[in-house]
Structure formats: structure tokens, C-alpha cells
Short mmCIF file of N, CA and C in Angstrom, two decimals:
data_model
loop_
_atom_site.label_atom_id
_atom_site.label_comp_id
_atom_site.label_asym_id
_atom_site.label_seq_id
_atom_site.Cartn_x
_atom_site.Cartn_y
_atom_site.Cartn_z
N UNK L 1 -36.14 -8.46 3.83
CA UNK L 1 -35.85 -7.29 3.00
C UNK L 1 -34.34 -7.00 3.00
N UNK L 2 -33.56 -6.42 2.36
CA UNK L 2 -32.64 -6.11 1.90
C UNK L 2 -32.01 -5.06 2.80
N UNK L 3 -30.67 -5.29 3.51
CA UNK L 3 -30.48 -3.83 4.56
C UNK L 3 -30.37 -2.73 3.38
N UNK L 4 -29.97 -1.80 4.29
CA UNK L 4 -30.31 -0.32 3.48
C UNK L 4 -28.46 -0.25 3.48
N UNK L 5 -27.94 0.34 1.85
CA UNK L 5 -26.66 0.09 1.46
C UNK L 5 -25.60 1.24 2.70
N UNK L 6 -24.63 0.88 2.49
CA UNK L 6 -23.94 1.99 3.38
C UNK L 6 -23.85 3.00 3.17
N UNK L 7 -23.73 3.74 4.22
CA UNK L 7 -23.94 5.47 3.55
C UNK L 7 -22.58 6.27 4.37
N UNK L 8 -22.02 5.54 5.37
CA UNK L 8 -20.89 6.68 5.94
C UNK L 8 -19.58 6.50 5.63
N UNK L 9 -18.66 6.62 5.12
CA UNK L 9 -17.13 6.72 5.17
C UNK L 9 -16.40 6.70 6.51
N UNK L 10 -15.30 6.11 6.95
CA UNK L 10 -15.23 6.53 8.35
C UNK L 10 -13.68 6.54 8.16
N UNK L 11 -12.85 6.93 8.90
CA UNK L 11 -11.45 6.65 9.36
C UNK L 11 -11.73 6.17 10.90
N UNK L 12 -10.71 4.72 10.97
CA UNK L 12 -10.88 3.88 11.85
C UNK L 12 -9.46 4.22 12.54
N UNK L 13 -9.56 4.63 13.49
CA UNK L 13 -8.00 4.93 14.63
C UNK L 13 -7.69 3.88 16.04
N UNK L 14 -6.47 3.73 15.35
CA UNK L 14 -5.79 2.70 16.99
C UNK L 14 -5.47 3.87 17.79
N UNK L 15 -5.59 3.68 19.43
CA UNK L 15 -5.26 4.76 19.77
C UNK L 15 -4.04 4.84 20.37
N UNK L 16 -3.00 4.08 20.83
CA UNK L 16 -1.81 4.28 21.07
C UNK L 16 -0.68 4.36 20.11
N UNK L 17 -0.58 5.57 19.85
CA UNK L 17 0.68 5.63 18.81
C UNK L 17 0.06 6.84 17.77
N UNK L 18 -1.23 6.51 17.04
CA UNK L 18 -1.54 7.41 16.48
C UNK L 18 -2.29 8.61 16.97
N UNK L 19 -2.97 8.59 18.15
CA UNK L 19 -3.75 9.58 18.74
C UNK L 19 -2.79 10.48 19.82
N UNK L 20 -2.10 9.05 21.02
CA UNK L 20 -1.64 9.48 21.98
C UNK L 20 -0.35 9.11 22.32
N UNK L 21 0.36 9.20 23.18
CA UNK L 21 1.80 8.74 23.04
C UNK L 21 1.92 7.59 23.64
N UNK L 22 2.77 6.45 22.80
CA UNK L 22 2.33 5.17 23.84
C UNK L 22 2.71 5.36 25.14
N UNK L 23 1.85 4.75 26.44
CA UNK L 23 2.53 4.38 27.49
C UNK L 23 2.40 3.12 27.70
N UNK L 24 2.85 2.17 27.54
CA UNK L 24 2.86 0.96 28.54
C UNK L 24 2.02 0.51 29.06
N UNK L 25 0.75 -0.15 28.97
CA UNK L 25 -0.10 -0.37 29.63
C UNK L 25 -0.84 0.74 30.71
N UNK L 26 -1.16 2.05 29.62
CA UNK L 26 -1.98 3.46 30.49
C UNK L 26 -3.05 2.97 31.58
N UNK L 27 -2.47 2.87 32.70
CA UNK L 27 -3.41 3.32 33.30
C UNK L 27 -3.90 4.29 34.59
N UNK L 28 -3.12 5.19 33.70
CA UNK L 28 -2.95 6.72 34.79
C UNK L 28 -3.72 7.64 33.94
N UNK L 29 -4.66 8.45 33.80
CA UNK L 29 -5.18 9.26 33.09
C UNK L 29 -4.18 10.29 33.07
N UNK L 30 -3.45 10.71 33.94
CA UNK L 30 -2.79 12.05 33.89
C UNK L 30 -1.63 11.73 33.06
N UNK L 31 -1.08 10.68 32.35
CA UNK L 31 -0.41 10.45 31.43
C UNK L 31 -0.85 10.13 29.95
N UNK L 32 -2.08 10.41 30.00
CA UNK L 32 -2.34 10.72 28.44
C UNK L 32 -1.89 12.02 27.97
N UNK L 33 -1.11 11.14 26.85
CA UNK L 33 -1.16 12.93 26.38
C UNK L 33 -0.58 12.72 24.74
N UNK L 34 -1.57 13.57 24.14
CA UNK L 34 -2.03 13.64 22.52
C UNK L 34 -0.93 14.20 21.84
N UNK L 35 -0.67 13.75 20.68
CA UNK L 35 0.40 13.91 19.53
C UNK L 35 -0.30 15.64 18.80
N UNK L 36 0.87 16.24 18.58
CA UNK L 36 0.09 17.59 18.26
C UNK L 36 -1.23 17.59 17.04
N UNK L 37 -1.85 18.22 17.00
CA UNK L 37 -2.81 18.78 15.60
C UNK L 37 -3.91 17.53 15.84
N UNK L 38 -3.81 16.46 16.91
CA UNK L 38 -4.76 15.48 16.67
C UNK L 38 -6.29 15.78 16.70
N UNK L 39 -6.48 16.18 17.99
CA UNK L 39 -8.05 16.96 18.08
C UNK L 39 -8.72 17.94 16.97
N UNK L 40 -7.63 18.83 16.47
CA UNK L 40 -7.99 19.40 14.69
C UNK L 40 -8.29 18.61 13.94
N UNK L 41 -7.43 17.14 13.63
CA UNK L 41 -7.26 16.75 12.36
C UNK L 41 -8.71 15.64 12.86
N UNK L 42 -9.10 15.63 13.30
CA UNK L 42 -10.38 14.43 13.94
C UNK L 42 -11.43 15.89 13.77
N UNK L 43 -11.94 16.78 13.88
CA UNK L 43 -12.42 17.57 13.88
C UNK L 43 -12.50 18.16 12.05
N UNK L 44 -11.21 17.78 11.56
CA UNK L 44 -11.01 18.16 9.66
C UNK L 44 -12.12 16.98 9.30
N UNK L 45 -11.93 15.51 9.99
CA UNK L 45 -12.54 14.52 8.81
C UNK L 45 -14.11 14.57 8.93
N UNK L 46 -14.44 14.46 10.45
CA UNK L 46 -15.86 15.16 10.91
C UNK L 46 -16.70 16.13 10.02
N UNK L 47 -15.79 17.19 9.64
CA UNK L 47 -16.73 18.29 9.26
C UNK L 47 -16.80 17.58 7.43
N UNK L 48 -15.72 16.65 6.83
CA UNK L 48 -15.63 16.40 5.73
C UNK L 48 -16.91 15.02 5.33
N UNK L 49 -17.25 14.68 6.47
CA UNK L 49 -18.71 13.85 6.47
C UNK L 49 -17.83 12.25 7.19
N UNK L 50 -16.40 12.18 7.19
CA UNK L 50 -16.34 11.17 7.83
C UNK L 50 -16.82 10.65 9.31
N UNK L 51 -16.85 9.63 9.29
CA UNK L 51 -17.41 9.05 10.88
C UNK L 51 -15.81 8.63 11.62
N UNK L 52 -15.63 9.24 12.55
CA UNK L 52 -14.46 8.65 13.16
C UNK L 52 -14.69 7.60 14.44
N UNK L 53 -14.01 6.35 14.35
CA UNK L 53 -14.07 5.57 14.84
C UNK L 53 -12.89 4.81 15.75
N UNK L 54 -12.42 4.91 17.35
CA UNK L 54 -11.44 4.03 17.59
C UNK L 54 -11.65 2.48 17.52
N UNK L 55 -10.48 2.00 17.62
CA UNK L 55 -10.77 0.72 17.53
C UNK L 55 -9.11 0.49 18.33
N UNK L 56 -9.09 -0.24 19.52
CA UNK L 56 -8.15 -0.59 20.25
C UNK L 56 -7.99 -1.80 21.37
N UNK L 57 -6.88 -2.68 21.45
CA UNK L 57 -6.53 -3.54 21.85
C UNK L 57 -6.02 -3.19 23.04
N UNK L 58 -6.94 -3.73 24.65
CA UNK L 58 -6.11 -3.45 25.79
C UNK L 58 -6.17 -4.96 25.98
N UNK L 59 -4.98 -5.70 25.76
CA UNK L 59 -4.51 -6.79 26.24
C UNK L 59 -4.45 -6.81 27.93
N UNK L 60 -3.78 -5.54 28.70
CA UNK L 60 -3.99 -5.57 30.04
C UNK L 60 -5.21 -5.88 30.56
N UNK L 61 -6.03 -5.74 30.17
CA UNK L 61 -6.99 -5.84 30.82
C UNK L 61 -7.43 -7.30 31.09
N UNK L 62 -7.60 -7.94 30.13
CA UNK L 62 -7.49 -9.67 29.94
C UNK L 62 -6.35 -10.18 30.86
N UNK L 63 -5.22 -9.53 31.07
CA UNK L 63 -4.13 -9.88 31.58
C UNK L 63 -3.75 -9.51 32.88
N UNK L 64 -5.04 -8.98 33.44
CA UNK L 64 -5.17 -8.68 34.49
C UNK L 64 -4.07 -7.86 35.27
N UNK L 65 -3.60 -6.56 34.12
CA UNK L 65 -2.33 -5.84 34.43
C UNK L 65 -3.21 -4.44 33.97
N UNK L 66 -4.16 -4.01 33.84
CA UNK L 66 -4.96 -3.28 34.52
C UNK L 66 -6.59 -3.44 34.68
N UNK L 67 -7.14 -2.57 35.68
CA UNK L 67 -8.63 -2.80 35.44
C UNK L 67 -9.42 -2.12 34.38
N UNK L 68 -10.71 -2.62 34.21
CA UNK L 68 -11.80 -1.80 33.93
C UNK L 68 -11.73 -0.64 34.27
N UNK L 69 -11.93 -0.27 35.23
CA UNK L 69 -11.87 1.25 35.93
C UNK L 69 -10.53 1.81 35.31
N UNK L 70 -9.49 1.32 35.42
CA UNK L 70 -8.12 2.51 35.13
C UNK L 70 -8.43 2.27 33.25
N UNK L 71 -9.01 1.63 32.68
CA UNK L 71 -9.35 1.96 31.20
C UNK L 71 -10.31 2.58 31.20
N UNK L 72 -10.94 2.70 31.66
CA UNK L 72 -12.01 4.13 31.62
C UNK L 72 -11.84 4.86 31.81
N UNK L 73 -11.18 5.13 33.09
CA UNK L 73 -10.63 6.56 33.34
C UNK L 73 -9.57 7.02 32.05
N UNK L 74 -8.95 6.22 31.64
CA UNK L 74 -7.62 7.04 30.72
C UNK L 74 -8.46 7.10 29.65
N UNK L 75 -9.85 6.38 28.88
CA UNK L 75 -10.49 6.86 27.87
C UNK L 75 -11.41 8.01 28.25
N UNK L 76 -12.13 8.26 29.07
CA UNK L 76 -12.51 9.84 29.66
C UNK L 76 -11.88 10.98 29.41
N UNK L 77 -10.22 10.40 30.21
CA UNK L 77 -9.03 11.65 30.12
C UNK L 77 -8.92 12.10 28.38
N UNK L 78 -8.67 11.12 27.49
CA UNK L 78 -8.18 10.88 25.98
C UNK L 78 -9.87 11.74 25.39
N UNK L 79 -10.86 11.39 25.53
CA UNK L 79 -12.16 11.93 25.36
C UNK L 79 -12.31 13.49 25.40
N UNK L 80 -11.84 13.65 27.39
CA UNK L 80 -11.88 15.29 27.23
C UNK L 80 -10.33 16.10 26.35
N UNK L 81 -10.27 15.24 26.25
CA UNK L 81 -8.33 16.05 25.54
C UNK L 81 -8.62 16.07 24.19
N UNK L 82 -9.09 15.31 23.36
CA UNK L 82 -9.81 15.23 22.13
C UNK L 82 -11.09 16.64 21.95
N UNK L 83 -11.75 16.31 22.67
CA UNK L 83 -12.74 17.94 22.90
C UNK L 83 -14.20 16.85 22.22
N UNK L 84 -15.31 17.66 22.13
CA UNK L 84 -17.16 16.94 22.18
C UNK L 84 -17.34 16.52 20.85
N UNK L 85 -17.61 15.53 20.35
CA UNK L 85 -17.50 15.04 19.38
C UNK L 85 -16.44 14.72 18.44
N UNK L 86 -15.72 14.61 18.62
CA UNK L 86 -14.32 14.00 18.29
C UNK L 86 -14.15 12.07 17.44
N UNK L 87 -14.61 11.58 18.50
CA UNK L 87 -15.03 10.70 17.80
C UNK L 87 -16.58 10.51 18.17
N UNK L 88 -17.35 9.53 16.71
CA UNK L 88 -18.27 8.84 16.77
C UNK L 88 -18.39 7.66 17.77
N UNK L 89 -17.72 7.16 17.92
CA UNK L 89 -17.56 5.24 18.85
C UNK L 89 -16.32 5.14 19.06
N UNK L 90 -16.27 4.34 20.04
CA UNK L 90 -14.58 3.54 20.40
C UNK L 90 -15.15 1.83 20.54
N UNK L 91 -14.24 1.04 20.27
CA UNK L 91 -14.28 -0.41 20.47
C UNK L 91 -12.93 -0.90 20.29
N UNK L 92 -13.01 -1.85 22.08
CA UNK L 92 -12.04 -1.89 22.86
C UNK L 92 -12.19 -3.25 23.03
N UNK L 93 -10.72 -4.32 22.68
CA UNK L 93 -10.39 -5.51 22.81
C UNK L 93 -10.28 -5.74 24.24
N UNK L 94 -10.18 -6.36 25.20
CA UNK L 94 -9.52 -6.32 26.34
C UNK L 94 -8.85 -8.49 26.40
N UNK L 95 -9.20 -8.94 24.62
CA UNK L 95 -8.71 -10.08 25.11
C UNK L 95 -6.48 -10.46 25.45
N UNK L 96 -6.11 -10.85 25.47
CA UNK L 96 -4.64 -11.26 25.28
C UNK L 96 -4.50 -12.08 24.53
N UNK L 97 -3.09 -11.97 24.02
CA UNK L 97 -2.94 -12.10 22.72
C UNK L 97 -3.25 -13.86 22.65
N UNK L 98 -2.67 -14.48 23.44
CA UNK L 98 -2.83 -16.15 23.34
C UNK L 98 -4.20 -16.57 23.63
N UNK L 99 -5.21 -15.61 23.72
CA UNK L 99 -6.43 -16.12 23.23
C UNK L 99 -7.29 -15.84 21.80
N UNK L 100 -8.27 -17.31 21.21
CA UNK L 100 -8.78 -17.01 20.29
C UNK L 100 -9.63 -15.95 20.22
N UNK L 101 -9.33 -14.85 19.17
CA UNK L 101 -10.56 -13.65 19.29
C UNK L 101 -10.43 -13.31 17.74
N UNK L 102 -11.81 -13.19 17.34
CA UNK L 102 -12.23 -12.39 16.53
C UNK L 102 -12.39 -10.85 16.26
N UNK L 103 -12.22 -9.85 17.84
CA UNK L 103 -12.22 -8.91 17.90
C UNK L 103 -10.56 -8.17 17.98
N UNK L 104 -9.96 -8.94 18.46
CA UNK L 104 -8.47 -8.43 18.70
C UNK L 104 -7.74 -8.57 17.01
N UNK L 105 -7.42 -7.14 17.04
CA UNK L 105 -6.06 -6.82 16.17
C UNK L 105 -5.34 -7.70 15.95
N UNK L 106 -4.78 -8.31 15.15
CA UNK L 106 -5.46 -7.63 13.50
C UNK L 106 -7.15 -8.75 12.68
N UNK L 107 -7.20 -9.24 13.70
CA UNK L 107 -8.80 -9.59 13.47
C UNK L 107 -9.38 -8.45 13.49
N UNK L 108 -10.17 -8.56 12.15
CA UNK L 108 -11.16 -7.21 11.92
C UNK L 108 -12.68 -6.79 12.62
N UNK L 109 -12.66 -8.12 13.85
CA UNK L 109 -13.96 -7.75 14.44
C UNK L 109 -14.57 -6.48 15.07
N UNK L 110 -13.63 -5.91 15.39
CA UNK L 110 -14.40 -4.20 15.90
C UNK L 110 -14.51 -3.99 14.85
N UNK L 111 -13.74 -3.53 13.52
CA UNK L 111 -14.15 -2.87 12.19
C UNK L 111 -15.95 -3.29 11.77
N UNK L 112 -15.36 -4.61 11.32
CA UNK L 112 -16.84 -4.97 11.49
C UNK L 112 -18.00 -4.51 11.85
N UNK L 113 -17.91 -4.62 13.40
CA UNK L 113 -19.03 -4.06 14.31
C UNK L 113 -19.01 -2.60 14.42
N UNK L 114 -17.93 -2.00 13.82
CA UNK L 114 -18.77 -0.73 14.03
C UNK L 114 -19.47 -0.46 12.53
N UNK L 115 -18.69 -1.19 11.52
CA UNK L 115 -19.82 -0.97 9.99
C UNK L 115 -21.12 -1.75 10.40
N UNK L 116 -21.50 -2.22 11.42
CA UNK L 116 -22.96 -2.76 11.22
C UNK L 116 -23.56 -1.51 12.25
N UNK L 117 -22.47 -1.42 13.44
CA UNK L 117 -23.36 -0.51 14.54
C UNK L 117 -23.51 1.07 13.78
N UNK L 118 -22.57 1.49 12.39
CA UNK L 118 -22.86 2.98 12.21
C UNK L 118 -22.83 2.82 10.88
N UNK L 119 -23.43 1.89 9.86
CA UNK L 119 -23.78 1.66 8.69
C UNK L 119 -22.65 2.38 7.47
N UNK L 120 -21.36 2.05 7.67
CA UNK L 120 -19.99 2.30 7.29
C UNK L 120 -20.21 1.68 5.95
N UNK L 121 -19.17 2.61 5.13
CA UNK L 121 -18.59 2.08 3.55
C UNK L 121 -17.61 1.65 3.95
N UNK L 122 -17.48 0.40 4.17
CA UNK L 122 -15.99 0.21 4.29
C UNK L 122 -14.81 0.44 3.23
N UNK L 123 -15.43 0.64 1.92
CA UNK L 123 -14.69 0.45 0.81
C UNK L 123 -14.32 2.03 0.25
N UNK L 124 -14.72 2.87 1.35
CA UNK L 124 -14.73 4.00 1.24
C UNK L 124 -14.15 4.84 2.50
N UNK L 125 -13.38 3.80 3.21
CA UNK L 125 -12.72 4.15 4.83
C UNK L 125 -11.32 3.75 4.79
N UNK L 126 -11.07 4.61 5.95
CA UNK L 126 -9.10 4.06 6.06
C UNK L 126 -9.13 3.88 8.10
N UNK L 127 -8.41 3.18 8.07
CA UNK L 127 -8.10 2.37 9.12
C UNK L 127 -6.23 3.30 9.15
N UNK L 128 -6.06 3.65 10.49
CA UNK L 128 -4.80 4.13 10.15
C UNK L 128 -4.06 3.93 11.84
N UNK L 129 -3.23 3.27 11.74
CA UNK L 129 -2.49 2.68 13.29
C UNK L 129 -1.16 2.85 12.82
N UNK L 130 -0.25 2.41 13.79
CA UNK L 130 1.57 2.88 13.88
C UNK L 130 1.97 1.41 14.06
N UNK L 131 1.04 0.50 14.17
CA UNK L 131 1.58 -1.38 13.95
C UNK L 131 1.32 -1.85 12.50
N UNK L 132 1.84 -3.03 12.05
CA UNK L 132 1.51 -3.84 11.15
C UNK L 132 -0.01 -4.32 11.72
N UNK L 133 -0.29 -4.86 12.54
CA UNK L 133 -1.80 -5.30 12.88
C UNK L 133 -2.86 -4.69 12.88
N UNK L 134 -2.42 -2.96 13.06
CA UNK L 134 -3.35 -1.90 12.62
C UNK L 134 -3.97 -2.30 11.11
N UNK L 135 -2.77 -2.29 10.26
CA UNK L 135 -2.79 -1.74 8.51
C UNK L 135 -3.20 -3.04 8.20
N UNK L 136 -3.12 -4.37 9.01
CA UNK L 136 -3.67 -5.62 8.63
C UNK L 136 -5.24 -5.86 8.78
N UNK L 137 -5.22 -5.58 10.25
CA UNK L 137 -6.77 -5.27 10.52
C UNK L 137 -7.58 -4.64 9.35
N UNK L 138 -7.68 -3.22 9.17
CA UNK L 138 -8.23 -2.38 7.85
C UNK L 138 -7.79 -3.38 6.97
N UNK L 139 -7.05 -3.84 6.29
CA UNK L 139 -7.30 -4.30 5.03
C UNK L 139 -8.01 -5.47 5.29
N UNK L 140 -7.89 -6.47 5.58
CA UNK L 140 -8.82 -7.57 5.81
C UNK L 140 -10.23 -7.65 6.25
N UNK L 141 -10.67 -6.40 6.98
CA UNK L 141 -12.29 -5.56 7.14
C UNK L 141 -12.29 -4.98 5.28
N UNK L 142 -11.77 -4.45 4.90
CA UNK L 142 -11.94 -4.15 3.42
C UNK L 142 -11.75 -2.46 3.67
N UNK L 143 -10.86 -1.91 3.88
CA UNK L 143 -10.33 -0.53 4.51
C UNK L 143 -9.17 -0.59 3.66
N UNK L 144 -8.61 0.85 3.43
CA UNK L 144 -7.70 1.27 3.05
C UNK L 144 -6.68 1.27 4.40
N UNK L 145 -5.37 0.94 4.39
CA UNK L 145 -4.40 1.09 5.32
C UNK L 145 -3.65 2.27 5.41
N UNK L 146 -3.48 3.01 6.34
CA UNK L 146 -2.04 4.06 6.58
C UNK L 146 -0.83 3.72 7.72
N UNK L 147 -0.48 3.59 7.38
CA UNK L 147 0.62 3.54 8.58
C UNK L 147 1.27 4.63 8.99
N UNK L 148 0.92 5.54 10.77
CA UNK L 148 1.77 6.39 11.10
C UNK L 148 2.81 6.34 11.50
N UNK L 149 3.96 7.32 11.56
CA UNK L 149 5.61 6.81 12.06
C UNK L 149 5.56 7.49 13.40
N UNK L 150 4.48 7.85 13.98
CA UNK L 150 4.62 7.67 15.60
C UNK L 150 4.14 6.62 16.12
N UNK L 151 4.36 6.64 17.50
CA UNK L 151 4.14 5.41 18.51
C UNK L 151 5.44 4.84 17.98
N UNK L 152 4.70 3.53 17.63
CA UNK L 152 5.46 1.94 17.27
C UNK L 152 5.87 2.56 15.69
N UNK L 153 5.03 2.90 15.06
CA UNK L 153 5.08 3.11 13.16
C UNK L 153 6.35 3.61 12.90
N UNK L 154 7.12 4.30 13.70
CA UNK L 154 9.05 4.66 13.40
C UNK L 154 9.35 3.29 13.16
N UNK L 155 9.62 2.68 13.48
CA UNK L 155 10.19 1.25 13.09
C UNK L 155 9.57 0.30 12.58
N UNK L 156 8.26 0.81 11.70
CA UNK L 156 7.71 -0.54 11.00
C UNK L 156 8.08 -0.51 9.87
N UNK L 157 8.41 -1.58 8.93
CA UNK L 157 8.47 -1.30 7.62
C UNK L 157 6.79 -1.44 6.96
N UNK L 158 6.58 -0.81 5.33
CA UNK L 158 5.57 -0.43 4.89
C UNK L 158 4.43 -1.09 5.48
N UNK L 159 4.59 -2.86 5.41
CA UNK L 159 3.44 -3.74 5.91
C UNK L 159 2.35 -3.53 5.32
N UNK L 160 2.09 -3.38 3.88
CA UNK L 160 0.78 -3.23 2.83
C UNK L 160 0.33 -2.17 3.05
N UNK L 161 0.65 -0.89 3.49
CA UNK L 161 -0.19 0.43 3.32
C UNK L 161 -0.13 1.06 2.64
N UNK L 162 -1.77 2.00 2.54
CA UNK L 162 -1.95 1.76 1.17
C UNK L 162 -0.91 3.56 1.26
N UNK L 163 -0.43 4.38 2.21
CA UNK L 163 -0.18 4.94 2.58
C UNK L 163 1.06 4.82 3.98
N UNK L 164 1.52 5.50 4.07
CA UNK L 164 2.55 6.11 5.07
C UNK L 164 3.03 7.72 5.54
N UNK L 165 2.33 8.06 6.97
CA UNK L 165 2.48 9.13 6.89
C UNK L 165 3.37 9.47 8.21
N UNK L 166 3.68 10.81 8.50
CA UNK L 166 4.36 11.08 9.25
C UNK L 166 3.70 11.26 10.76
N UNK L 167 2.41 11.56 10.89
CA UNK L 167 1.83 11.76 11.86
C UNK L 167 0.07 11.79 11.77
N UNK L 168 -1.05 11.72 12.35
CA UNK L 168 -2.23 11.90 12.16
C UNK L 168 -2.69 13.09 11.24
N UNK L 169 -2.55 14.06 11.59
CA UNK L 169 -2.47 15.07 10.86
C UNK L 169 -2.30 15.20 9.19
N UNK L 170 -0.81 14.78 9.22
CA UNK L 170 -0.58 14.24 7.78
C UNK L 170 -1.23 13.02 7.04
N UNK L 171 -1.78 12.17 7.44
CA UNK L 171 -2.30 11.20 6.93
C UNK L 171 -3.94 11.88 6.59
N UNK L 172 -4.51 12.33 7.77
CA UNK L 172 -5.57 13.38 7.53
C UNK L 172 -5.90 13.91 6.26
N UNK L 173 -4.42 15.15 6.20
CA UNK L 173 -4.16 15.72 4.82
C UNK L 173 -4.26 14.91 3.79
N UNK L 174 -3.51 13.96 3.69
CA UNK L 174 -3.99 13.06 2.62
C UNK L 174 -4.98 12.39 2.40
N UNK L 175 -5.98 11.93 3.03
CA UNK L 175 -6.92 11.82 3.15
C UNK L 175 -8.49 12.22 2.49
N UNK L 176 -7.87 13.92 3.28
CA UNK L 176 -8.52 14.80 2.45
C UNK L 176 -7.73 15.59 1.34
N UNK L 177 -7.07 15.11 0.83
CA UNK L 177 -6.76 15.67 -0.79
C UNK L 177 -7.24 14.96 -1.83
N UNK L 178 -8.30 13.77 -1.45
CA UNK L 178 -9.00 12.87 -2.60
C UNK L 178 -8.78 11.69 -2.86
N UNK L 179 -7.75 11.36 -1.80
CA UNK L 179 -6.95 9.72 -1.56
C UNK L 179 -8.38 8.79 -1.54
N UNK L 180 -8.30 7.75 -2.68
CA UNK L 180 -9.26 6.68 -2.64
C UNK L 180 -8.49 5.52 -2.94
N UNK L 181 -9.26 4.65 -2.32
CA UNK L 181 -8.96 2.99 -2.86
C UNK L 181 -8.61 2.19 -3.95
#
């Protein structure tokens, strides 16, 4: 039988740069710490019917420059700082970069898997990170791109987005002012 067509919209978030401030391979929870209006503006797309989704690359972890445990703990910390329902899912690379992966940035395999695990429009979602591999990822899953100018995104040039904003928040706003594909 035929799956059942997609029904959710989502915005897909990297989380260093656009959520939280990069650190360096986090793995101190007490050094997370969120870019202003973020927990609102994840809370704006929520109530607007989007599904919010992370999607993030811990190369340390593969690289054995941190553990399991200190990535959990700093996604807990990032979880309660965000506030209860904030996001829908997170999906987390932990390969390095000189290995073959389908899931690591800007391979679209988390995108992917979360349109099968939460029955996503992709053609009706934005993918929005502060790298070129972010805005590559989303477009090659079939996502609209934004590129934020925090984190890394101050010094990227455009790199195919379909958008450029100044911060989560603002990209949000645009978002929700009727921005489509």
C-alpha cells in the first residue's frame, strides 16, 4: 500500500551557532548558553504547526575528544534552557569528518530520518545553520536553506540560501511572514 503523504512542515536546526554559542567541542554543560529570543522563536514555529527538529554533527565524539556522557549532559543542559517541548527530535552525527557517512553534514541523512521518523514535508521545511554544510545539507534533503550570521554564519558568504538572517529569531520572523519555496 502506498505510505500516507506528508503532513508536517518542520524547521530543521544545527545547534552550534544557531541555537547556542559555539564552544569548541562542548563538553561542559555549564557552558551552554543560548543566543537571545531562541526558546521564544522555537516556541513561535511550534504553536504555527511546525515540527522543530535538531540535526547536529559531534565529530568529537568519533574523535574520541569527547564522550557519550559529556554529549548528553550538554544536550540535557541545551533541553532545559530551551524549556518542555521546544523541540520535537534531535539527531546527532558523532562520525568524523574523514569517515564515509551518510548521516554527517552536509549529507542529508538525519534530514531524511527524521522525515520518515515524523512524516515531514520536506518541500514545505527550512533547514537553517550558520555553515555552508548546514544550507547544503537542507537543500539536497529538498529543504529550503537559511543561513544565520551567528556562530560560524558572520563569515560565510551566501552559499545557496534561500535566505540570510541575522539571528534565529529573525529567520523565524521570516519564516513566519509566508516565506515559501
Amino acid at each position: 500500500p502506498p505510505s500516507a503523504p506528508p503532513t508536517s512542515p518542520a524547521v530543521v536546526l544545527d545547534r552550534d551557532g544557531p541555537l547556542m554559542q559555539e564552544v569548541h567541542y562542548c563538553r561542559d554543560p555549564e557552558k551552554v548558553r543560548l543566543f537571545p529570543g531562541v526558546p521564544e522563536a522555537l516556541q513561535r514555529l511550534r504553536s504555527a504547526g511546525f515540527r522543530t527538529i535538531l540535526v547536529t554533527n559531534q565529530s568529537g565524539i568519533g574523535r574520541g575528544t569527547i564522550s557519550q556522557d559529556e554529549y548528553d549532559a550538554v544536550h540535557s543542559r541545551l533541553l532545559a534552557l530551551l524549556g518542555s517541548g521546544a523541540l520535537d527530535a534531535a539527531y546527532m552525527c558523532p562520525d568524523p569528518p574523514d569517515t564515509p557517512s551518510a548521516r554527517r553534514k552536509p549529507a542529508p541523512g538525519m534530514i531524511l530520518e527524521a522525515a520518515r521518523d515524523w512524516n515531514l514535508d520536506l518541500r514545505a521545511s527550512w533547514m537553517i545553520g550558520d555553515k555552508a554544510i548546514d544550507v547544503a545539507c537542507g537543500l539536497t534533503a529538498g529543504t529550503g536553506g537559511i543561513l544565520v550570521r551567528t556562530g560560524y554564519g558572520a563569515s560565510v558568504p551566501s552559499c545557496g540560501a534561500h535566505h540570510i538572517a541575522d539571528d534565529l529569531p529573525a529567520a523565524v520572523r521570516w519564516i513566519l511572514s509566508g516565506a515559501a519555496l
